CSV table of C-alpha atoms in Angstrom, one decimal:
chain,number,residue,atom,x,y,z
Q,166,MET,CA,105.7,110.1,107.8
Q,167,THR,CA,108.8,108.6,109.3
Q,168,VAL,CA,109.7,105.7,111.7
Q,169,SER,CA,112.8,104.1,113.0
Q,170,ILE,CA,113.3,100.4,112.3
Q,171,GLU,CA,116.6,98.5,113.1
Q,172,GLY,CA,118.7,101.7,113.3
Q,173,LYS,CA,117.4,103.2,110.0
Q,174,VAL,CA,114.9,105.9,109.4
Q,175,TYR,CA,112.1,104.9,107.0
Q,176,SER,CA,110.2,107.7,105.3
Q,177,PHE,CA,107.0,107.1,103.4
Q,178,ASP,CA,106.2,109.6,100.7
Q,179,SER,CA,102.6,109.3,99.7
Q,180,PHE,CA,101.6,112.8,98.6
Q,181,GLY,CA,102.8,115.1,95.9
Q,182,ASP,CA,105.8,115.0,93.6
Q,183,ASN,CA,108.0,112.2,94.8
Q,184,SER,CA,110.7,112.7,92.1
Q,185,ALA,CA,112.3,115.9,93.4
Q,186,ASP,CA,115.8,114.9,92.1
Q,187,SER,CA,114.8,113.6,88.7
Q,188,ASP,CA,112.4,114.0,85.9
Q,189,GLU,CA,111.1,110.5,86.3
Q,190,SER,CA,107.9,109.7,88.1
Q,191,SER,CA,107.9,106.8,90.6
Q,192,GLU,CA,106.5,103.4,89.7
Q,193,TYR,CA,105.6,102.9,93.3
Q,194,LEU,CA,102.3,104.0,94.9
Q,195,ILE,CA,104.1,104.9,98.1
Q,196,ASP,CA,107.8,105.6,97.8
Q,197,VAL,CA,109.8,104.3,100.7
Q,198,TYR,CA,113.1,106.0,101.5
Q,199,THR,CA,115.7,104.9,104.1
Q,200,PHE,CA,118.1,107.2,105.8
Q,201,ASP,CA,121.2,105.6,107.5
Q,202,PRO,CA,122.5,107.8,110.2
Q,203,ALA,CA,125.8,106.0,110.3
Q,204,SER,CA,126.6,106.9,106.7
Q,205,TYR,CA,124.2,109.9,106.3
Q,206,ARG,CA,122.9,108.2,103.1
Q,207,TRP,CA,119.4,108.3,101.7
Q,208,ASP,CA,118.2,105.4,99.5
Q,209,ILE,CA,114.9,104.7,97.8
Q,210,VAL,CA,113.7,101.2,98.6
Q,211,PRO,CA,112.2,99.2,95.7
Q,212,THR,CA,109.0,97.7,97.0
Q,213,HIS,CA,105.9,96.0,95.6
Q,214,THR,CA,103.0,98.4,95.1
Q,215,LEU,CA,100.0,98.5,97.3
Q,216,PRO,CA,96.6,97.1,96.3
Q,217,GLU,CA,95.1,98.7,93.3
Q,218,ASP,CA,92.5,100.7,95.2
Q,219,GLN,CA,95.2,102.7,97.0
Q,220,SER,CA,96.1,106.1,95.7
Q,221,ASN,CA,99.6,107.7,96.0
Q,222,ASN,CA,98.1,111.0,97.0
Q,223,ILE,CA,97.1,110.3,100.6
Q,224,MET,CA,97.8,112.9,103.2
Q,225,GLY,CA,97.5,113.0,107.0
Q,226,ARG,CA,98.2,109.3,107.6
Q,227,SER,CA,99.4,107.9,110.9
Q,228,VAL,CA,102.5,105.6,110.9
Q,229,VAL,CA,104.2,103.6,113.7
Q,230,ALA,CA,106.9,101.0,113.8
Q,231,TYR,CA,106.5,97.6,115.5
Q,232,GLY,CA,109.1,94.9,115.2
Q,233,GLN,CA,110.5,95.0,111.7
Q,234,SER,CA,107.3,96.5,110.2
Q,235,ALA,CA,105.7,99.9,109.8
Q,236,TYR,CA,101.9,100.2,110.0
Q,237,LEU,CA,100.2,103.1,108.2
Q,238,TRP,CA,96.5,103.9,108.9
Q,239,SER,CA,93.9,106.2,107.6
Q,240,GLY,CA,94.4,109.5,105.7
Q,241,TRP,CA,92.6,111.4,103.0
Q,242,ASN,CA,92.8,111.8,99.3
Q,243,SER,CA,89.6,112.8,97.5
Q,244,SER,CA,87.8,110.8,100.1
Q,245,PRO,CA,88.6,109.3,103.5
Q,246,VAL,CA,90.8,106.2,103.6
Q,247,ASN,CA,90.2,103.7,106.4
Q,248,SER,CA,92.7,100.9,106.0
Q,249,VAL,CA,95.8,99.5,107.7
Q,250,ASN,CA,98.8,98.9,105.5
Q,251,ARG,CA,101.8,97.0,106.7
Q,252,PHE,CA,105.3,97.5,105.3
Q,253,ASP,CA,107.7,94.6,106.0
Q,254,SER,CA,111.2,96.1,106.2
Q,255,VAL,CA,112.9,92.7,105.7
Q,256,ALA,CA,110.9,91.5,102.7
Q,257,MET,CA,110.3,95.0,101.4
Q,258,THR,CA,106.7,94.2,100.8
Q,259,TRP,CA,103.3,95.7,101.5
Q,260,SER,CA,100.2,93.9,102.8
Q,261,ARG,CA,96.8,95.0,103.8
Q,262,PRO,CA,95.7,92.8,106.7
Q,263,GLU,CA,92.1,92.4,107.8
Q,264,VAL,CA,91.6,94.3,111.0
Q,265,PRO,CA,88.3,93.4,112.7
Q,266,GLY,CA,87.0,94.8,116.0
Q,267,GLU,CA,85.8,98.3,116.8
Q,268,VAL,CA,87.2,99.9,113.7
Q,269,PRO,CA,87.6,103.7,114.2
Q,270,ARG,CA,86.2,106.2,111.7
Q,271,GLN,CA,88.7,107.2,109.1
Q,272,ARG,CA,90.4,110.5,109.9
Q,273,VAL,CA,93.3,112.7,108.9
Q,274,SER,CA,96.0,114.6,110.9
Q,275,LEU,CA,95.8,112.3,114.0
Q,276,SER,CA,98.5,111.2,116.3
Q,277,SER,CA,99.7,107.7,117.1
Q,278,CYS,CA,102.3,105.8,119.1
Q,279,VAL,CA,103.1,102.3,120.2
Q,280,LEU,CA,102.8,101.2,123.8
Q,281,SER,CA,103.5,97.5,124.5
Q,282,GLN,CA,102.1,95.8,121.4
Q,283,ARG,CA,99.4,98.4,120.8
Q,284,MET,CA,99.2,101.2,118.3
Q,285,TYR,CA,97.2,103.9,120.0
Q,286,ILE,CA,95.6,106.6,117.9
Q,287,PHE,CA,94.3,109.9,119.2
Q,288,GLY,CA,92.3,112.8,117.8
Q,289,GLY,CA,92.3,113.7,114.2
Q,290,LEU,CA,89.8,115.1,111.8
Q,291,ASP,CA,86.9,113.5,109.8
Q,292,THR,CA,84.0,115.9,109.4
Q,293,ASN,CA,84.8,117.3,112.8
Q,294,SER,CA,87.9,117.0,115.0
Q,295,SER,CA,88.0,114.2,117.6
Q,296,ASN,CA,89.5,113.4,121.0
Q,297,SER,CA,88.7,109.7,120.9
Q,298,VAL,CA,91.3,107.1,121.7
Q,299,ARG,CA,91.5,103.7,120.1
Q,300,PHE,CA,94.2,101.0,119.8
Q,301,LEU,CA,95.1,98.4,117.3
Q,302,ASP,CA,96.6,95.3,118.9
Q,303,LEU,CA,99.6,94.7,116.6
Q,304,GLU,CA,99.8,91.0,117.5
Q,305,THR,CA,96.1,90.1,116.9
Q,306,LEU,CA,95.4,93.0,114.4
Q,307,GLU,CA,92.1,93.8,116.1
Q,308,TRP,CA,90.8,97.3,116.9
Q,309,TYR,CA,89.5,98.3,120.4
Q,310,HIS,CA,87.8,101.4,121.8
Q,311,VAL,CA,89.5,102.9,124.9
Q,312,PRO,CA,87.1,104.0,127.6
Q,313,THR,CA,88.9,107.0,129.0
Q,314,SER,CA,88.5,108.8,132.3
Q,315,GLY,CA,89.7,112.1,133.8
Q,316,LYS,CA,89.9,115.4,132.1
Q,317,ALA,CA,90.3,114.7,128.4
Q,318,PRO,CA,92.1,117.0,126.0
Q,319,GLY,CA,89.8,118.9,123.7
Q,320,ARG,CA,89.1,117.7,120.2
Q,321,ARG,CA,92.2,118.3,118.0
Q,322,CYS,CA,94.0,117.6,114.8
Q,323,CYS,CA,97.5,118.4,113.5
Q,324,HIS,CA,99.2,117.3,116.7
Q,325,THR,CA,101.8,114.8,117.7
Q,326,ALA,CA,102.0,112.0,120.3
Q,327,ALA,CA,105.0,110.2,121.8
Q,328,ALA,CA,105.3,107.1,124.0
Q,329,ILE,CA,107.6,107.5,127.0
Q,330,GLY,CA,107.7,104.6,129.4
Q,331,THR,CA,104.1,103.4,129.8
Q,332,ARG,CA,102.5,106.7,128.9
Q,333,MET,CA,101.2,108.4,125.7
Q,334,TYR,CA,101.9,112.1,125.6
Q,335,ALA,CA,99.8,114.3,123.2
Q,336,LEU,CA,101.5,117.6,122.3
Q,337,ASP,CA,100.3,120.7,120.6
Q,338,ALA,CA,97.3,120.8,118.3
Q,339,TYR,CA,95.1,122.8,116.0
Q,340,LEU,CA,91.9,123.5,117.9
Q,341,LYS,CA,88.9,125.3,116.5
Q,342,GLY,CA,90.8,127.9,114.5
Q,343,SER,CA,93.7,128.3,116.8
Q,344,VAL,CA,96.9,126.6,117.8
Q,345,ALA,CA,97.2,125.0,121.2
Q,346,ASN,CA,100.4,124.5,123.1
Q,347,ASP,CA,99.0,122.3,125.8
Q,348,HIS,CA,100.1,118.7,126.6
Q,349,TYR,CA,98.5,115.7,128.2
Q,350,ASP,CA,99.5,112.3,129.3
Q,351,ASN,CA,97.4,109.3,130.1
Q,352,SER,CA,98.1,109.1,133.8
């Protein structure tokens, strides 16, 4: 899970062995690495740990950058995770804000992107795959359901999305036992 903030790439390692270059295990629940493309240097960022109920073995999260923060949502460890975690890249701290509204069901392997001040999420997998669209207003931190129209893409997971201009593009997917190479935009 990676995002770009202030010219650096932030990578969030929250699953598996995060000590590939040493025999030491991490003291952090989610390791945060930065990559500086100007110097081609990787660094691990010392951060405060997440709240105690958070596991380091969470896969399939969604992450976006907004301002100087990264927002991580949902995922799966031994059970579904349905929380928003915010990483402040200036203070190097984690918080778990309250996020009221029409909170989506937890899911894994979804896509997300930021348009304006909204983190849009699409698709993913809970007990079944989904093609629903929701957004989290990153200023008010409230969830909203998006009533869509037109020909919607099929239910999907393991896909990607990108914001280009004012549109969200969903690309590729795993669909009912096969891989799709279709693409959709929200026009």
